[in-house]
Coordinates of C-alpha atoms and ligand atoms in Angstrom, one line a residue:
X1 CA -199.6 -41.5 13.8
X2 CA -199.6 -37.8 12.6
X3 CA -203.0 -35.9 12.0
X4 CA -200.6 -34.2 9.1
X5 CA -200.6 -37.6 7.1
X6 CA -204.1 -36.5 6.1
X7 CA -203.8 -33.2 5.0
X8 CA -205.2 -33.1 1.2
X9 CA -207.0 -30.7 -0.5
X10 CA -209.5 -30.1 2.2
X11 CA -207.4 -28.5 4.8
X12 CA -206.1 -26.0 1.6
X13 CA -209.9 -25.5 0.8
X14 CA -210.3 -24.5 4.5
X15 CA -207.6 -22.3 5.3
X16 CA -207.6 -20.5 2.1
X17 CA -211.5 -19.6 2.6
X18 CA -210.3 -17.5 5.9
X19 CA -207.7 -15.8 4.2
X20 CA -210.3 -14.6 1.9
X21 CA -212.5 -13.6 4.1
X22 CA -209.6 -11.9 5.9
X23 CA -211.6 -12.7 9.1
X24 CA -208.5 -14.9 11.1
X25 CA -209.7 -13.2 14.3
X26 CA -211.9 -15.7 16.7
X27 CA -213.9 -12.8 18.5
X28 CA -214.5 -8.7 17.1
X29 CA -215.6 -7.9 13.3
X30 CA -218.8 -8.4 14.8
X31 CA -220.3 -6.6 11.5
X32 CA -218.7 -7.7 9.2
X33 CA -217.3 -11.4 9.6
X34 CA -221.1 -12.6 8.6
X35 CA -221.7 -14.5 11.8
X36 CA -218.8 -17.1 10.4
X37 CA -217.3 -18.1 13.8
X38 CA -215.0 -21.4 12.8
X39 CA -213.2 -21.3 16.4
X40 CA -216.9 -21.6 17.2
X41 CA -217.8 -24.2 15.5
X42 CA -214.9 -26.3 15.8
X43 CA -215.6 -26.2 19.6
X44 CA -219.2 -27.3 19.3
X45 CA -218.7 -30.3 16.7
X46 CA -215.8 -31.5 19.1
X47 CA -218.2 -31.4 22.5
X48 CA -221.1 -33.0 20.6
X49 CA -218.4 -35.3 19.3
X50 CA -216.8 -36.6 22.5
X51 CA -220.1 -36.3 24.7
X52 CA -218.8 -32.8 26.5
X53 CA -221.0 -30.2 27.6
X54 CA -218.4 -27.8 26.8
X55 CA -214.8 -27.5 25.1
X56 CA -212.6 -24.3 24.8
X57 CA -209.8 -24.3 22.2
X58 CA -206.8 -22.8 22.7
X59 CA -203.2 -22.1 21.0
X60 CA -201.9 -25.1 22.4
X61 CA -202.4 -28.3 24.5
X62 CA -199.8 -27.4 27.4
X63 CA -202.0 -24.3 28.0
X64 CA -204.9 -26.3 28.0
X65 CA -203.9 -28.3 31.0
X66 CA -202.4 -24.4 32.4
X67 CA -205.8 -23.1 32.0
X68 CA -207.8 -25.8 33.0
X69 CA -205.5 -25.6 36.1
X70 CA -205.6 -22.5 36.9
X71 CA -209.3 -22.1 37.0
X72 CA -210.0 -25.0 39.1
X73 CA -209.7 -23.5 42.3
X74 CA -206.4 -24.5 43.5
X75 CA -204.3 -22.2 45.8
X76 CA -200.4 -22.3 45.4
X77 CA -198.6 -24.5 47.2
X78 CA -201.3 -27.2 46.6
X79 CA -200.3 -30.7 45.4
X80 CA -201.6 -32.5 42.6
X81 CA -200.2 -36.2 41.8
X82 CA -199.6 -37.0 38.8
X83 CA -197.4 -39.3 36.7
X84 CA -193.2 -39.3 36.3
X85 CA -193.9 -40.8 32.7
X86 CA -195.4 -38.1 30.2
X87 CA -194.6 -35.5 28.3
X88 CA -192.8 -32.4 30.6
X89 CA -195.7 -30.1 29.7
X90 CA -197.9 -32.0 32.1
X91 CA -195.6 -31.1 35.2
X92 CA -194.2 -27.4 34.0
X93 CA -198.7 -26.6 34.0
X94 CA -198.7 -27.6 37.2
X95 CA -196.0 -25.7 38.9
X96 CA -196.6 -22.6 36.3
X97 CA -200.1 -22.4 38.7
X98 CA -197.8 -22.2 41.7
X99 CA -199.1 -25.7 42.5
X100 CA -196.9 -28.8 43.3
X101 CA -196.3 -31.8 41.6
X102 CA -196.2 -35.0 43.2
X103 CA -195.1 -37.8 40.4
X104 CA -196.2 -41.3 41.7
X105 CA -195.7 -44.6 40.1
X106 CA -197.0 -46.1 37.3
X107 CA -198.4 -49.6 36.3
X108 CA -197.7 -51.7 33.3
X109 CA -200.8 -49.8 31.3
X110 CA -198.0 -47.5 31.5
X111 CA -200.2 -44.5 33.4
X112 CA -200.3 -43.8 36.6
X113 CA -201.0 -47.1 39.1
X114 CA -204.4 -46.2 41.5
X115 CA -203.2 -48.4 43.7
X116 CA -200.3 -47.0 45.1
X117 CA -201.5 -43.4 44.6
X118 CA -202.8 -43.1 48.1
X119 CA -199.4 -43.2 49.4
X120 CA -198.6 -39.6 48.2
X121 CA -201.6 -38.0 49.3
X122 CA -201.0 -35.5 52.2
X123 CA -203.6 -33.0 53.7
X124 CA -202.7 -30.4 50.7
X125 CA -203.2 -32.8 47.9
X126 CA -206.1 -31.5 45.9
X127 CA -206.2 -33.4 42.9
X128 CA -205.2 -36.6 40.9
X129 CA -204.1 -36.2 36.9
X130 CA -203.6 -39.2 35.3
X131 CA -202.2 -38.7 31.8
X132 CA -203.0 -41.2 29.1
X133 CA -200.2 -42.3 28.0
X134 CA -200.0 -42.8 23.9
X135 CA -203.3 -43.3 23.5
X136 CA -204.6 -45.6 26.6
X137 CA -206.9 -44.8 29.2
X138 CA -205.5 -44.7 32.8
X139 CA -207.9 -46.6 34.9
X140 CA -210.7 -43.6 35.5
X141 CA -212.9 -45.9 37.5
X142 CA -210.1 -46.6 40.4
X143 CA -208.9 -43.0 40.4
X144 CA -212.5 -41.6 40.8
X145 CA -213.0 -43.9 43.7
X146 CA -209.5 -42.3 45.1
X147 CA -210.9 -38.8 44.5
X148 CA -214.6 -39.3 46.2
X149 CA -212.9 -40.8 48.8
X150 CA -210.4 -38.2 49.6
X151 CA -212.3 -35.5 48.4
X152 CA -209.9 -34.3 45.9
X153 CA -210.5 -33.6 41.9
X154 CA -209.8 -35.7 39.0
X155 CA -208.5 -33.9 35.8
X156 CA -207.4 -36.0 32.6
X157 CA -204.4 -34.5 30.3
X158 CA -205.6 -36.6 27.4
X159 CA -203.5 -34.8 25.3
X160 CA -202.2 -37.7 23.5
X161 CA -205.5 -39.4 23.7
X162 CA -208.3 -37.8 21.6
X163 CA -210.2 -40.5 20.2
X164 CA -209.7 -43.0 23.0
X165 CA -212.2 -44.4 25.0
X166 CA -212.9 -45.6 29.0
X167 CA -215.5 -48.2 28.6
X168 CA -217.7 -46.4 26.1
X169 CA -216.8 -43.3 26.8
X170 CA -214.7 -40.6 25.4
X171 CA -211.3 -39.9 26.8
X172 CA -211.1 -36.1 28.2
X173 CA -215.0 -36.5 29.7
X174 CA -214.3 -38.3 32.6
X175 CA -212.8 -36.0 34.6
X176 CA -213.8 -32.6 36.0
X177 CA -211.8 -31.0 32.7
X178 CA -210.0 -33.0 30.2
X179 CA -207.1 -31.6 27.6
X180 CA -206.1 -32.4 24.4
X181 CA -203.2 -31.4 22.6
X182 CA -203.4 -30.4 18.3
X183 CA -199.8 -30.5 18.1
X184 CA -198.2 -32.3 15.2
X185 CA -197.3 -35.2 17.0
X186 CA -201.1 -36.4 18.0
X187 CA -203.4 -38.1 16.5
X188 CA -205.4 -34.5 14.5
X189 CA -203.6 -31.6 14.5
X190 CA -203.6 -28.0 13.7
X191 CA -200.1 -27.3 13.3
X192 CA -200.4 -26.1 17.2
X193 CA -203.8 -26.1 19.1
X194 CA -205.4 -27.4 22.2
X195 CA -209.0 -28.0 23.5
X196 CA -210.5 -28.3 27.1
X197 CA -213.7 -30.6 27.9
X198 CA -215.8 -30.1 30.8
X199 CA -219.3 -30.3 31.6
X200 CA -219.0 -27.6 34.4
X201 CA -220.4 -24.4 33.3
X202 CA -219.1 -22.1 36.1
X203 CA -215.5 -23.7 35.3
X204 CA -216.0 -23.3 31.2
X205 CA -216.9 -19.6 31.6
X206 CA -213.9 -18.6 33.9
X207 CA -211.6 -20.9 31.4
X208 CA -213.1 -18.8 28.5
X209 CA -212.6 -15.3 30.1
X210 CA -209.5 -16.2 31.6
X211 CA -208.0 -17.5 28.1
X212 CA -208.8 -14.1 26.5
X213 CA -207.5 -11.2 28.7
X214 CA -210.5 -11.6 31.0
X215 CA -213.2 -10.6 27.9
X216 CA -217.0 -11.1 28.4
X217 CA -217.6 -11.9 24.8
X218 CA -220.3 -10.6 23.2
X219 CA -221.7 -11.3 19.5
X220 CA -223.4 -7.8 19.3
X221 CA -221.4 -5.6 21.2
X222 CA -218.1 -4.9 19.4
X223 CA -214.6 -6.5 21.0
X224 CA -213.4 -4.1 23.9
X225 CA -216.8 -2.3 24.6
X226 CA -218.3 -5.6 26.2
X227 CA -216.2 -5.0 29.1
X228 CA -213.7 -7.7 31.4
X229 CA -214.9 -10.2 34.3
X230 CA -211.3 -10.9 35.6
X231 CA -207.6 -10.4 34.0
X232 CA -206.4 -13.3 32.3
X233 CA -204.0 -13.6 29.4
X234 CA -203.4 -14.8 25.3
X235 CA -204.3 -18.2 25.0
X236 CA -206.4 -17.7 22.2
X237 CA -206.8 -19.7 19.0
X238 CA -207.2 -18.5 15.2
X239 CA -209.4 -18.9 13.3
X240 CA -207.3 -20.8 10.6
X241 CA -207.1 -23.5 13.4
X242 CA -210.3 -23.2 13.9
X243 CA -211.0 -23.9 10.2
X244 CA -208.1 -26.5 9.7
X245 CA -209.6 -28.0 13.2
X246 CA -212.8 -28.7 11.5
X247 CA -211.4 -30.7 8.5
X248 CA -208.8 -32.8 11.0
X249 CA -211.8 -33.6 13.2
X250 CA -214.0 -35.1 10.3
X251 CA -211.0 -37.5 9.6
X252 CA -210.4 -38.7 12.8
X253 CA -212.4 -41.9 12.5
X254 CA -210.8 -43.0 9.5
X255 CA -207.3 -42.2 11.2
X256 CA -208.2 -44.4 14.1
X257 CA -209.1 -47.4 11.9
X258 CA -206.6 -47.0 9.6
X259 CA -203.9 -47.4 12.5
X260 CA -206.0 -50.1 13.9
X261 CA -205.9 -51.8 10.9
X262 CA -202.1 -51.5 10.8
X263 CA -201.9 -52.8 14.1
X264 CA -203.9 -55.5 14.1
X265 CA -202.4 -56.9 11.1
X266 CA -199.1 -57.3 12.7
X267 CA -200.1 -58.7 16.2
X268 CA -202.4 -61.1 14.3
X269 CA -199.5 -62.5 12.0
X270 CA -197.2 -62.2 14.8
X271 CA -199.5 -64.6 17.1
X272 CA -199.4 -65.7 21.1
X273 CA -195.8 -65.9 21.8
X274 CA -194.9 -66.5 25.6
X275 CA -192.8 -63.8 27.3
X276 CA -194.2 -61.5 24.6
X277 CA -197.4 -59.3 26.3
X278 CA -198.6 -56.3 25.5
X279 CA -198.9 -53.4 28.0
X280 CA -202.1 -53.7 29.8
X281 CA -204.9 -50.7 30.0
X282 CA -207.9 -51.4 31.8
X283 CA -209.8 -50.9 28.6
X284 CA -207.5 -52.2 26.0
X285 CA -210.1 -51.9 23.3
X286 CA -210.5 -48.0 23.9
X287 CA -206.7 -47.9 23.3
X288 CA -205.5 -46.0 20.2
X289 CA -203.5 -48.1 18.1
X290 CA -200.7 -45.5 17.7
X291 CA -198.0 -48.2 19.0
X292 CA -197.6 -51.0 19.6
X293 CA -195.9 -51.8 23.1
X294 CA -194.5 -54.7 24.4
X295 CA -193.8 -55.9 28.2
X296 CA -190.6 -58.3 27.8
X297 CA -189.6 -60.4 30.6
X298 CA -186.5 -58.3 31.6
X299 CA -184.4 -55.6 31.3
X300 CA -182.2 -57.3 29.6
X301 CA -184.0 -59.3 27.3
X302 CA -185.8 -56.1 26.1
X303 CA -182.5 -54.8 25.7
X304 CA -182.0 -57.8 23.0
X305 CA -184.9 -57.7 21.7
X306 CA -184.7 -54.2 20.5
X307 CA -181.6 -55.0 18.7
X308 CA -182.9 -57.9 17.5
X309 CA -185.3 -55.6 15.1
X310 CA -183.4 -52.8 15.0
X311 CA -181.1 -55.6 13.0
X312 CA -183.9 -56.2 10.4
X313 CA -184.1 -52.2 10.1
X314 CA -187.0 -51.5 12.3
X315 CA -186.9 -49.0 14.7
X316 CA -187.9 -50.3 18.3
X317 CA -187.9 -47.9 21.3
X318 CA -187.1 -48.5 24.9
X319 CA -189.1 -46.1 27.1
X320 CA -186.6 -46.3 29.9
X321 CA -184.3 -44.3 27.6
X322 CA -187.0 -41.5 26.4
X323 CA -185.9 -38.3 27.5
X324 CA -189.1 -37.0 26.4
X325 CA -191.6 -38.8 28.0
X326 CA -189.5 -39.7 31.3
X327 CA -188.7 -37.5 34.5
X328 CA -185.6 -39.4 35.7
X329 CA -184.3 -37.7 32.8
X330 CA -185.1 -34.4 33.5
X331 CA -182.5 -32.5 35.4
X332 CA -184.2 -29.3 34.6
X333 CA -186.8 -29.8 36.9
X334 CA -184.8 -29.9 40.3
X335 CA -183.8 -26.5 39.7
X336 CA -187.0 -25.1 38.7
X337 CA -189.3 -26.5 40.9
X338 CA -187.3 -25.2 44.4
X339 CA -187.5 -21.9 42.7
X340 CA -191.2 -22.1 42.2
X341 CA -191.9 -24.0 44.8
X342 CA -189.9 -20.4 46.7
X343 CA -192.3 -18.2 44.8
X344 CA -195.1 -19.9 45.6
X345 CA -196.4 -18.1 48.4
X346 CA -196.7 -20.6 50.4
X347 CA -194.3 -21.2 53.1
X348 CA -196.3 -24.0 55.3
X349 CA -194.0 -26.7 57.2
X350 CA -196.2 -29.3 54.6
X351 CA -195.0 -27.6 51.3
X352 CA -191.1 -26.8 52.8
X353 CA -190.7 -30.2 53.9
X354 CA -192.0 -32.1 50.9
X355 CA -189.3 -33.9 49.2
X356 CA -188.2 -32.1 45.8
X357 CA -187.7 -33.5 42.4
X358 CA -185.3 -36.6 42.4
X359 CA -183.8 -38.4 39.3
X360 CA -183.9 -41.5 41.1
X361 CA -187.5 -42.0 43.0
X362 CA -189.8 -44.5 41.0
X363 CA -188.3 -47.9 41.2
X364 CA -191.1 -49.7 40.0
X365 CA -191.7 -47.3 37.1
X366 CA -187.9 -47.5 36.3
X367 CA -188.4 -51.5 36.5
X368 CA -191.3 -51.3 34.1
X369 CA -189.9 -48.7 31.5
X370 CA -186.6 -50.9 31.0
X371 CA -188.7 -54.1 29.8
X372 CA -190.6 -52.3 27.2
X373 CA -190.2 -53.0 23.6
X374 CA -192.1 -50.2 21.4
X375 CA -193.2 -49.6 17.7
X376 CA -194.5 -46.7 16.4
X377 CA -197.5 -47.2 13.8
X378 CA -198.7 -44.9 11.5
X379 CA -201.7 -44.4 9.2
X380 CA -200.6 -44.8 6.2
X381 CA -198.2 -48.1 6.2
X382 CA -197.1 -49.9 3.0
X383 CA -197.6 -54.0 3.2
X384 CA -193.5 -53.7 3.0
X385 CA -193.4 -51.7 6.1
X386 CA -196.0 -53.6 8.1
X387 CA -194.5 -57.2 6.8
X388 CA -191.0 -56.3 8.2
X389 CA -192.4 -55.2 11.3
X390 CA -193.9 -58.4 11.8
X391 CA -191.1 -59.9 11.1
X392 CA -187.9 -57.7 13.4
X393 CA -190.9 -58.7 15.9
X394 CA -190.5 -62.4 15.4
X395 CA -186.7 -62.3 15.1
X396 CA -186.7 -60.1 18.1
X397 CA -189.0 -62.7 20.1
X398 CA -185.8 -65.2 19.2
X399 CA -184.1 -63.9 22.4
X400 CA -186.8 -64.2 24.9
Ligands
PLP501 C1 -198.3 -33.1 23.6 C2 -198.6 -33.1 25.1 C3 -198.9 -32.0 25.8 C4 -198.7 -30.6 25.3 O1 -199.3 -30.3 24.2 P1 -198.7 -29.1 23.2 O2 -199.9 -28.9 22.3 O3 -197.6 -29.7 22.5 O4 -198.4 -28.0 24.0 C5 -199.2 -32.2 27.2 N1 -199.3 -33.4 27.8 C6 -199.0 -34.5 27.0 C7 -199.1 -35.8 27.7 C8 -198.6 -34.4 25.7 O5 -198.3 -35.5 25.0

């Protein structure tokens, strides 16, 4: 699954040309750097690329969805809903703004469920952020019907989603901002990175003064004489990212087939089985194929199931039990979001009287999560590799 399985020569040739240069600064050395800008460039080829008017990159992809935040108009003490199954950065971006989180349940795509989002909103929700879960579109269409509706926003952490697709269309350009994350657990990565789509230029240019200590940046003035249009803070990338950004970005097609390939080679040989289904996006073909993830009848039954292949020397995840990915596991959070929530400024009966973080709240996501059965696939997989998969999966489908 790694963007790091591809590193070759390439991503040598490309950082090593910036150390030459000894130009790893993004902005000044307006003089000298001969108008190489690879920051620059890595942010144009990946709007032109995904169909955005606009993308910022940035040092990483949880400051990406802080940014994007930030700069999108919210006051503190604002709710956005969002999911109780992602990754913690998703929830810590959103109370780092002084806004609050409001974690909803999911469906069996595994994102957030439109349908029961209306539930949770309350006169200061402001926004809905589904997060696409390994690689699978949450159902855009539904949740921008929500947002029209209620007049609230709808922003995509696609962090673990670049290179998926909505019906056509690029995940990350849906939304009023999308993110994606360069770590070294997506799908391209950087070492650390992040990007921000939008198509809104009055957001992009706040995001992009913001992300730089407030900086009006200027290609002929030098860096600190073009004077500031608001204080901001670091979130700047180098240009080695830049570079190495460049190089990861002209792979990406070939690592999406590649882990197509992979997977469709093992649910082709594995076949229809009944009790066996496979979590369902609303656009499954969008879907990167970075696992592949099974809905078993129950709990228990999963449960035997994953030992069933993890018999044959496969390793099979239950997502109920990711402590990564899942906020009933987060104890943290409790703590931390009454003390935010307390510096938030905002003191309204709405905000004091909103129910905090529980371990226990999402039943139906915690009756989902138990029945999965998951298997991680990568780009490069030996025919050994894939043919045992296929097989813990057909041993594994013995105990359905
Ligand atoms: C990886 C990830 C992030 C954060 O990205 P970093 O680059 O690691 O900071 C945010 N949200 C989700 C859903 C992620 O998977």
């Amino acid at each position: 699954m790694p963007g790091f399985e591809l590193f070759d020569q390439r991503e040598i040739d490309a950082v090593t040309d910036v150390i030459k240069r000894k130009m790893v600064h993004r902005y000044s050395f307006v003089r000298t750097r001969d108008e190489i800008y690879k920051c620059e460039e890595f942010e144009n080829a990946v709007a032109q690329k995904m169909g955005a008017k606009y993308c910022l990159a940035v040092n990483n992809g949880s400051a990406a969805l802080y940014i994007a935040l930030k700069n999108s108009g919210l006051e503190p003490g604002d709710e956005v809903i969002t999911t109780p199954f992602t990754f913690i950065a998703s929830i810590e971006a959103i109370l780092q703004c002084g806004l609050i989180p409001v974690l909803a349940e999911i469906d069996e795509s595994l994102n957030l469920n439109p349908e029961g989002v209306a539930d949770y909103i309350t006169d200061r929700t402001r926004a809905i952020m589904p997060v696409h879960m390994f690689g699978g579109c949450a159902d855009l269409d539904a949740f921008q019907e929500i947002c029209l509706d209620n007049g609230l926003s709808l922003f995509e952490d696609a962090c673990q989603a670049i290179g998926a697709k909505y019906h056509g269309k690029f995940s990350g350009t849906i939304g009023k901002w999308g993110a994606y994350s360069l770590d070294p657990y997506k799908v391209i990565t950087v070492g650390e990175g992040g990007l921000i789509l939008t198509d809104d230029e009055s957001l992009y240019h706040r995001m992009e003064y913001y992300h730089d200590h407030g900086h009006i940046h200027s290609k002929i003035i030098e860096r600190g004489a073009e004077g500031k249009a608001c204080l901001g803070f670091n979130f700047r990338m180098s240009e080695i990212e830049g570079a190495l950004g460049l190089v990861q970005l002209s792979k990406i097609d070939t690592a999406l087939e590649r882990m197509k390939n992979n997977r469709d080679r093992v649910l082709n040989e594995v076949g229809a089985i009944d009790g066996l289904k496979l979590r369902n996006c609303s656009d499954a073909d969008g879907e990167i194929a970075m696992n592949i993830i099974y809905l078993l009848p129950d709990a228990s039954i999963a449960r035997k199931f994953q030992n069933a292949a993890k018999e044959l020397g496969v390793a099979c995840g239950n997502f109920s039990d990711n402590s990564w990915h899942y906020a009933r596991h987060w104890e943290v959070l409790r703590d931390y979001s009454a003390k935010l929530r307390a510096n938030s400024g905002c003191n309204c009966d709405s905000c004091n009287s909103y129910p905090l973080y529980r371990p226990n709240e999402w039943p139906v996501t915690q009756s989902i999560l138990e029945r999965t059965a998951v298997f991680g696939i990568d780009v490069n997989m030996s025919d050994e590799s894939i043919n045992l998969m296929i097989k813990a999966i057909k041993h594994g489908a013995k105990t359905i």
